[in-house]
Short mmCIF file of C-alpha atoms and ligand atoms in Angstrom, two decimals:
data_model
loop_
_atom_site.label_atom_id
_atom_site.label_comp_id
_atom_site.label_asym_id
_atom_site.label_seq_id
_atom_site.Cartn_x
_atom_site.Cartn_y
_atom_site.Cartn_z
CA MET L 1 -0.22 -0.08 -0.26
CA LYS L 2 1.20 3.39 -0.90
CA SER L 3 0.96 6.44 1.69
CA LEU L 4 2.89 9.64 2.24
CA VAL L 5 5.73 9.00 4.55
CA SER L 6 7.13 12.37 6.56
CA VAL L 7 11.13 12.92 6.52
CA ILE L 8 11.62 15.84 9.62
CA VAL L 9 14.73 17.17 9.65
CA PRO L 10 15.79 20.13 12.60
CA VAL L 11 18.58 22.45 11.36
CA TYR L 12 20.31 24.69 12.79
CA ASN L 13 23.87 25.97 11.24
CA GLU L 14 24.33 22.78 9.01
CA SER L 15 24.70 24.49 5.60
CA GLU L 16 27.24 22.11 4.17
CA ASN L 17 25.47 19.03 4.83
CA LEU L 18 21.87 19.73 3.25
CA TYR L 19 22.88 19.12 -0.18
CA GLU L 20 24.44 15.91 0.25
CA LEU L 21 21.47 14.98 3.00
CA HIS L 22 19.08 16.34 0.33
CA ARG L 23 20.90 13.38 -2.34
CA ARG L 24 20.93 10.59 0.26
CA LEU L 25 17.06 10.85 1.11
CA THR L 26 15.85 11.66 -2.46
CA GLU L 27 17.58 8.65 -3.17
CA VAL L 28 16.90 6.03 -0.43
CA MET L 29 12.74 7.86 -0.48
CA SER L 30 12.57 7.32 -4.36
CA GLU L 31 13.40 3.27 -3.78
CA THR L 32 10.66 2.80 -0.97
CA GLY L 33 7.97 3.34 -3.48
CA HIS L 34 6.15 5.42 -1.19
CA ASP L 35 5.41 8.55 -1.62
CA TYR L 36 7.32 11.64 0.92
CA GLU L 37 7.93 15.08 1.68
CA ILE L 38 10.80 16.65 3.37
CA VAL L 39 10.10 18.99 6.04
CA ALA L 40 13.03 20.98 7.28
CA VAL L 41 13.02 23.19 10.06
CA ASP L 42 15.05 26.37 10.44
CA ASP L 43 15.95 26.41 13.71
CA GLY L 44 17.06 30.29 13.71
CA SER L 45 20.38 29.38 11.95
CA THR L 46 22.78 32.47 11.35
CA ASP L 47 24.76 30.85 8.06
CA ASP L 48 23.10 30.43 5.33
CA THR L 49 20.64 27.17 5.79
CA GLY L 50 17.60 29.18 5.22
CA GLU L 51 18.97 30.18 1.91
CA ILE L 52 19.80 26.90 0.72
CA LEU L 53 16.53 25.35 2.41
CA ARG L 54 14.70 28.32 -0.12
CA GLU L 55 16.60 27.28 -2.90
CA LEU L 56 15.81 23.23 -2.23
CA SER L 57 12.22 23.61 -1.69
CA LYS L 58 12.12 25.74 -5.34
CA LYS L 59 13.88 23.21 -7.01
CA ASP L 60 12.01 20.29 -5.33
CA PRO L 61 8.41 20.52 -4.38
CA ARG L 62 8.82 17.65 -1.70
CA VAL L 63 11.01 19.62 0.35
CA ARG L 64 9.14 22.37 3.18
CA ALA L 65 10.82 24.60 4.86
CA VAL L 66 9.34 25.98 8.08
CA ILE L 67 11.85 28.78 9.08
CA LEU L 68 11.49 29.21 13.09
CA SER L 69 11.62 33.23 14.57
CA ARG L 70 14.83 32.47 16.23
CA ASN L 71 16.78 29.30 17.78
CA PHE L 72 14.39 27.46 19.80
CA GLY L 73 16.14 23.95 20.58
CA LYS L 74 16.06 20.80 18.36
CA GLU L 75 13.39 19.89 20.40
CA VAL L 76 11.07 22.43 19.69
CA ALA L 77 12.36 22.35 16.13
CA MET L 78 11.51 18.71 15.75
CA THR L 79 8.24 19.60 17.21
CA ALA L 80 7.13 22.58 14.76
CA GLY L 81 8.36 19.77 12.33
CA LEU L 82 6.33 17.20 13.52
CA ASP L 83 3.26 19.62 13.41
CA HIS L 84 3.97 20.86 9.66
CA SER L 85 3.70 16.94 8.36
CA HIS L 86 1.15 15.11 6.86
CA GLY L 87 2.52 11.84 6.72
CA GLU L 88 0.65 8.37 7.40
CA MET L 89 4.78 7.58 8.45
CA VAL L 90 6.73 10.39 9.69
CA ILE L 91 10.73 10.04 10.32
CA PRO L 92 12.33 12.67 12.63
CA ILE L 93 15.86 12.22 11.20
CA ASP L 94 19.31 14.47 12.14
CA ALA L 95 20.71 17.37 9.46
CA ASP L 96 24.11 15.79 9.78
CA LEU L 97 24.04 12.48 8.67
CA GLN L 98 24.53 10.76 11.55
CA ASP L 99 21.61 8.77 10.99
CA PRO L 100 22.44 7.12 8.14
CA PRO L 101 18.29 7.71 5.47
CA GLU L 102 19.59 4.30 4.03
CA LEU L 103 18.10 2.76 7.25
CA ILE L 104 14.41 3.86 6.08
CA PRO L 105 13.27 1.09 3.69
CA ALA L 106 13.88 -1.29 7.07
CA MET L 107 12.05 1.02 9.48
CA ILE L 108 9.06 0.84 6.92
CA ALA L 109 9.44 -2.58 6.67
CA ARG L 110 9.29 -2.99 10.13
CA ALA L 111 6.21 -0.78 10.28
CA ASP L 112 4.37 -2.93 7.66
CA GLU L 113 4.61 -5.40 9.67
CA GLY L 114 2.06 -3.69 12.46
CA PHE L 115 4.52 -1.51 14.34
CA ASP L 116 3.04 2.17 15.18
CA VAL L 117 6.83 2.97 16.33
CA VAL L 118 10.02 1.73 14.85
CA TYR L 119 12.92 3.04 16.62
CA ALA L 120 16.57 2.71 15.76
CA LYS L 121 18.96 1.81 18.03
CA ARG L 122 22.45 2.37 18.01
CA LYS L 123 25.47 -0.66 17.80
CA GLN L 124 28.04 1.83 17.84
CA ARG L 125 28.64 5.76 18.09
CA LYS L 126 31.38 6.60 15.88
CA GLY L 127 33.42 9.64 17.07
CA GLU L 128 32.07 9.82 20.56
CA GLY L 129 34.35 9.76 23.68
CA VAL L 130 34.54 7.32 26.25
CA LEU L 131 32.90 9.55 29.12
CA LYS L 132 29.78 10.65 27.04
CA LEU L 133 29.04 6.99 26.34
CA ALA L 134 30.04 6.21 30.36
CA THR L 135 27.32 9.14 31.47
CA ALA L 136 25.05 8.07 28.92
CA SER L 137 24.40 4.92 30.13
CA LEU L 138 24.32 5.73 33.66
CA PHE L 139 21.75 8.60 33.00
CA TYR L 140 19.91 6.23 31.56
CA ARG L 141 19.62 3.17 33.77
CA PHE L 142 19.51 5.79 37.14
CA ILE L 143 16.31 7.83 34.37
CA ASN L 144 14.23 4.26 33.84
CA MET L 145 15.07 3.76 37.55
CA ILE L 146 12.86 6.56 39.16
CA SER L 147 10.20 7.29 35.94
CA SER L 148 7.51 5.28 35.48
CA VAL L 149 8.09 5.37 31.18
CA ASN L 150 10.83 3.33 30.10
CA ILE L 151 13.13 5.05 28.06
CA PRO L 152 15.24 2.89 25.65
CA GLU L 153 18.82 3.29 25.80
CA ASN L 154 20.84 4.20 23.38
CA THR L 155 18.40 5.39 20.82
CA GLY L 156 18.08 9.38 19.61
CA ASP L 157 14.97 10.94 17.76
CA PHE L 158 15.41 8.74 14.72
CA ARG L 159 12.34 6.33 14.30
CA LEU L 160 9.63 6.00 12.62
CA MET L 161 6.02 6.64 13.59
CA ARG L 162 2.89 6.05 12.35
CA ARG L 163 0.06 9.13 12.14
CA THR L 164 -1.97 7.99 15.61
CA VAL L 165 1.50 8.52 17.32
CA VAL L 166 2.42 11.58 15.99
CA ASN L 167 -0.56 13.24 17.00
CA ALA L 168 -0.59 11.66 20.08
CA VAL L 169 2.89 13.43 20.97
CA GLY L 170 1.82 16.69 19.35
CA MET L 171 -0.99 16.37 21.98
CA LEU L 172 1.48 16.90 24.73
CA ARG L 173 2.26 20.47 24.56
CA GLU L 174 4.45 21.23 27.61
CA ARG L 175 7.68 23.66 26.92
CA LYS L 176 10.40 21.71 28.39
CA ARG L 177 10.37 18.62 26.30
CA PHE L 178 12.36 15.99 26.73
CA MET L 179 11.23 14.13 23.14
CA LYS L 180 12.85 10.18 23.88
CA GLY L 181 10.15 10.63 27.18
CA LEU L 182 7.41 11.90 25.31
CA PHE L 183 8.03 9.16 22.72
CA ALA L 184 7.80 6.59 25.45
CA TRP L 185 5.35 8.28 27.12
CA VAL L 186 2.33 7.58 24.19
CA GLY L 187 3.58 3.99 24.19
CA TYR L 188 1.75 2.22 21.22
CA ARG L 189 3.32 -0.78 19.91
CA GLN L 190 6.67 0.07 19.64
CA THR L 191 9.95 -1.95 18.11
CA GLU L 192 13.59 -1.15 17.39
CA ILE L 193 16.20 -1.91 14.84
CA SER L 194 19.61 -1.39 15.15
CA TYR L 195 22.32 0.78 13.21
CA ASP L 196 26.03 1.90 13.43
CA ARG L 197 25.95 5.56 13.94
CA GLU L 198 27.92 7.37 12.19
CA ALA L 199 29.82 10.71 12.55
CA ARG L 200 29.00 13.80 11.76
CA PHE L 201 29.31 14.37 7.73
CA ALA L 202 30.57 18.40 8.58
CA GLY L 203 30.24 20.34 10.75
CA THR L 204 30.17 20.10 14.76
CA THR L 205 28.28 18.96 17.06
CA LYS L 206 25.75 21.67 19.35
CA TRP L 207 26.17 19.84 22.53
CA ASN L 208 28.38 20.73 25.04
CA PHE L 209 28.94 19.27 28.50
CA TRP L 210 26.56 22.45 30.21
CA LYS L 211 24.09 21.44 27.71
CA LEU L 212 23.64 17.66 28.22
CA TRP L 213 24.03 18.22 31.84
CA ASN L 214 20.55 20.36 31.36
CA PHE L 215 19.11 18.00 29.20
CA ALA L 216 19.94 15.40 31.78
CA ILE L 217 18.23 17.35 34.79
CA GLU L 218 14.98 18.10 32.03
CA GLY L 219 14.80 14.27 31.49
CA ILE L 220 14.83 13.89 35.17
CA THR L 221 12.60 16.37 35.90
CA SER L 222 10.09 15.93 33.54
CA PHE L 223 9.60 12.71 34.15
CA SER L 224 9.98 11.58 37.82
CA SER L 225 8.93 13.83 41.23
CA LEU L 226 11.13 11.15 43.12
CA PRO L 227 13.89 13.86 43.47
CA LEU L 228 11.03 15.82 45.20
CA ARG L 229 9.68 12.94 47.23
CA VAL L 230 13.07 11.59 48.57
CA TRP L 231 13.69 14.26 51.07
CA SER L 232 11.32 13.36 53.47
CA TYR L 233 12.60 9.93 53.65
CA LEU L 234 16.06 11.15 54.26
CA GLY L 235 14.71 13.54 56.49
CA ALA L 236 12.38 10.88 58.31
CA GLY L 237 16.07 8.75 58.77
CA ILE L 238 17.69 11.37 60.31
CA ALA L 239 15.03 12.30 62.99
CA VAL L 240 15.08 8.65 63.76
CA LEU L 241 18.84 8.60 63.95
CA ALA L 242 18.67 11.74 66.03
CA PHE L 243 15.98 10.23 68.56
CA VAL L 244 18.79 7.26 68.81
CA TYR L 245 21.66 9.83 69.33
CA ALA L 246 19.76 11.53 72.07
CA ILE L 247 18.65 8.34 74.15
CA ILE L 248 22.32 7.30 73.99
CA ALA L 249 23.24 10.68 75.12
CA ILE L 250 20.73 10.51 77.85
CA ILE L 251 21.71 7.37 78.97
CA ARG L 252 25.67 8.61 78.93
CA VAL L 253 24.95 12.14 81.43
CA LEU L 254 23.52 9.56 83.60
CA ARG L 255 25.91 6.84 83.81
CA TYR L 256 28.75 9.53 83.40
CA GLY L 257 27.98 13.13 84.43
CA ILE L 258 28.04 15.54 81.94
CA ASP L 259 31.61 15.40 79.88
CA VAL L 260 32.02 18.58 77.34
CA PRO L 261 31.03 16.99 74.12
CA GLY L 262 32.91 17.68 70.77
CA TYR L 263 32.91 21.38 69.09
CA ALA L 264 33.86 19.44 66.00
CA SER L 265 31.04 16.67 65.40
CA LEU L 266 28.58 19.58 66.23
CA LEU L 267 29.73 21.22 63.33
CA VAL L 268 29.79 18.71 61.18
CA VAL L 269 26.06 17.80 61.97
CA THR L 270 25.30 21.55 61.37
CA LEU L 271 27.02 21.89 58.27
CA PHE L 272 25.56 18.53 56.88
CA LEU L 273 21.86 19.50 57.36
CA GLY L 274 22.49 23.07 56.23
CA GLY L 275 23.97 21.67 53.14
CA LEU L 276 21.02 18.98 52.96
CA GLN L 277 18.36 21.77 53.01
CA LEU L 278 20.09 23.88 50.45
CA ILE L 279 20.19 20.88 48.07
CA THR L 280 16.49 20.65 48.54
CA LEU L 281 15.58 24.27 47.92
CA GLY L 282 17.50 23.86 45.05
CA ILE L 283 15.57 20.63 43.94
CA ILE L 284 12.10 22.59 44.45
CA GLY L 285 13.36 25.59 42.95
CA GLU L 286 14.21 23.07 39.61
CA TYR L 287 10.54 22.31 39.83
CA ILE L 288 9.22 25.38 40.67
CA GLY L 289 11.57 26.90 37.41
CA ARG L 290 9.45 24.43 35.29
CA MET L 291 5.97 24.99 36.47
CA PHE L 292 6.46 28.90 35.84
CA GLU L 293 7.55 27.92 32.05
CA GLU L 294 4.77 25.73 31.83
CA ILE L 295 2.33 28.29 33.55
CA LYS L 296 3.24 30.71 31.11
CA ALA L 297 1.41 28.94 28.24
CA ARG L 298 3.58 30.80 25.61
CA PRO L 299 3.80 29.16 22.53
CA LEU L 300 6.35 26.54 21.77
CA TYR L 301 7.22 28.40 18.67
CA LEU L 302 7.05 30.79 16.12
CA VAL L 303 7.09 30.35 12.58
CA ARG L 304 8.41 33.50 10.87
CA GLU L 305 8.19 31.73 7.15
CA VAL L 306 7.20 28.53 5.19
CA TYR L 307 8.93 28.22 1.88
CA GLY L 308 7.59 25.33 -0.71
CA ARG L 309 4.39 23.68 -0.99
CA GLY L 310 1.42 25.29 1.54
CA GLU L 311 1.58 25.72 4.93
CA GLU L 312 -1.94 26.02 5.10
CA LEU L 313 -2.08 21.81 4.93
CA ALA L 314 -0.24 22.45 7.74
CA ALA L 315 -1.41 19.08 10.42
CA GLY L 316 -1.55 18.77 14.17
CA PRO L 317 -2.71 20.57 16.98
CA GLY L 318 0.37 22.49 17.45
CA ALA L 319 0.18 24.09 14.15
CA ARG L 320 -3.53 25.06 15.02
CA GLN L 321 -2.20 26.84 17.79
CA THR L 322 0.48 28.88 16.32
CA LYS L 323 -1.82 29.95 13.85
CA ARG L 324 -4.35 31.35 16.70
CA ILE L 325 -1.64 32.77 18.84
CA ASN L 326 0.06 34.48 15.83
CA PRO L 327 -2.36 35.39 12.83
CA GLY L 328 0.13 37.88 11.43
CA ARG L 329 2.19 34.68 10.22
CA LYS L 330 0.49 34.35 6.96
CA LYS L 331 0.46 38.12 5.89
CA ILE L 332 3.83 38.01 6.40
CA SER L 333 4.77 34.95 4.20
CA GLY L 334 2.24 36.26 1.33
CA ARG L 335 3.72 39.33 1.08
CA LYS L 336 6.70 37.96 0.77
CA SER L 337 6.00 35.54 -2.16
CA GLY L 338 3.92 38.42 -3.59
CA ARG L 339 7.23 40.24 -4.16
N1 LIG X 1 19.55 21.25 16.10
C1 LIG X 1 18.44 22.17 16.11
N2 LIG X 1 18.44 23.29 17.01
C2 LIG X 1 19.17 22.83 17.63
C3 LIG X 1 20.85 22.43 17.94
C4 LIG X 1 20.68 21.75 17.30
O1 LIG X 1 17.49 21.76 14.93
O2 LIG X 1 19.68 24.10 18.69
C5 LIG X 1 19.57 20.05 14.93
C6 LIG X 1 21.46 19.90 14.21
O3 LIG X 1 21.18 20.72 13.42
C7 LIG X 1 21.00 18.54 13.88
C8 LIG X 1 20.35 18.06 15.12
O4 LIG X 1 19.55 18.48 15.56
O5 LIG X 1 20.06 18.09 12.69
C9 LIG X 1 21.53 17.34 15.91
O6 LIG X 1 22.43 17.96 16.14
P1 LIG X 1 23.74 17.57 16.88
O7 LIG X 1 24.01 16.88 15.74
O8 LIG X 1 24.37 18.85 17.42
O9 LIG X 1 23.57 16.78 18.08
P2 LIG X 1 24.34 14.96 17.79
O10 LIG X 1 24.38 14.62 17.10
O11 LIG X 1 25.49 15.98 18.45
O12 LIG X 1 23.55 14.92 19.69
MG1 LIG X 2 24.87 15.22 15.40
#
């Protein structure tokens, strides 16, 4: 059965990769025998990514480019892409060719066996350090231990989803988007295929240690409230210990009389408890900060322009939401194309 396949590409300063990506995607997709569209989302690039996308969309009617008003981050860019896709099957893929497009036919084949989600699991990750791999593995073990959804390790956003799943993910409009978690949360019939992750074709990664750290906190706070709750247990434990210690102290005083107790032990206890309280406050702060972000209810992203085939076709609840919130958008793009 022939169906429309949407390939979603979040793009941030990837001008060196775009032609090659387009070439390889075109090659692979025309082999599948399905109709396809490529939805590229320019996430506020500062190089000539936008120009190249415009050119590609002129040359190839299957390419649609959604230009965001600024950099919103990959997770949001991908959401914009999902909102602007209409395929029966949807495949997010990185622009840097770390996710080989050649895997797509195998994904489609698995989906045809009756799965709603086929995620690609990395066997190897070329061009990534030992430390990054070790911390990544630790992170996934930890998050799966403390959260109720099961987030598969060694998977990225490269996966195939059926329209029902895309719509389900589209309904989750949280501003702090830990996509892997959201994809896992919606459920449906999921399966995996494995592949070797390539090194980047060109350019450099946008990740650094600080961003990864924040990404990890994002994941944990979005999918578990255990960090908030654990303190009551710890507090209770310390209180019990303190009570036991008080009894021991009373007995000692009754038996041996008052001695001058150590100043050092007092200081240690005070500092320890003070430290714990500050950590707790910090963690509460993390959650309150996130609640603040959500409660402001700003739109996830703003679209500046859409190149290529019809923005009016935009599907998904998020697309409608942006339209409502940003009614000026149509006018702007209309003026542009009229020039
Ligand atoms: N990306 C994006 N917005 C950003 C950062 C990255 O759309 O703010 C895109 C980037 O262009 C690429 C994908 O997200 O297509 C993955 O980025 P990157 O290769 O830097 O991440 P890594 O592969 O190292 O995890
Ligand atoms: Mg990459």
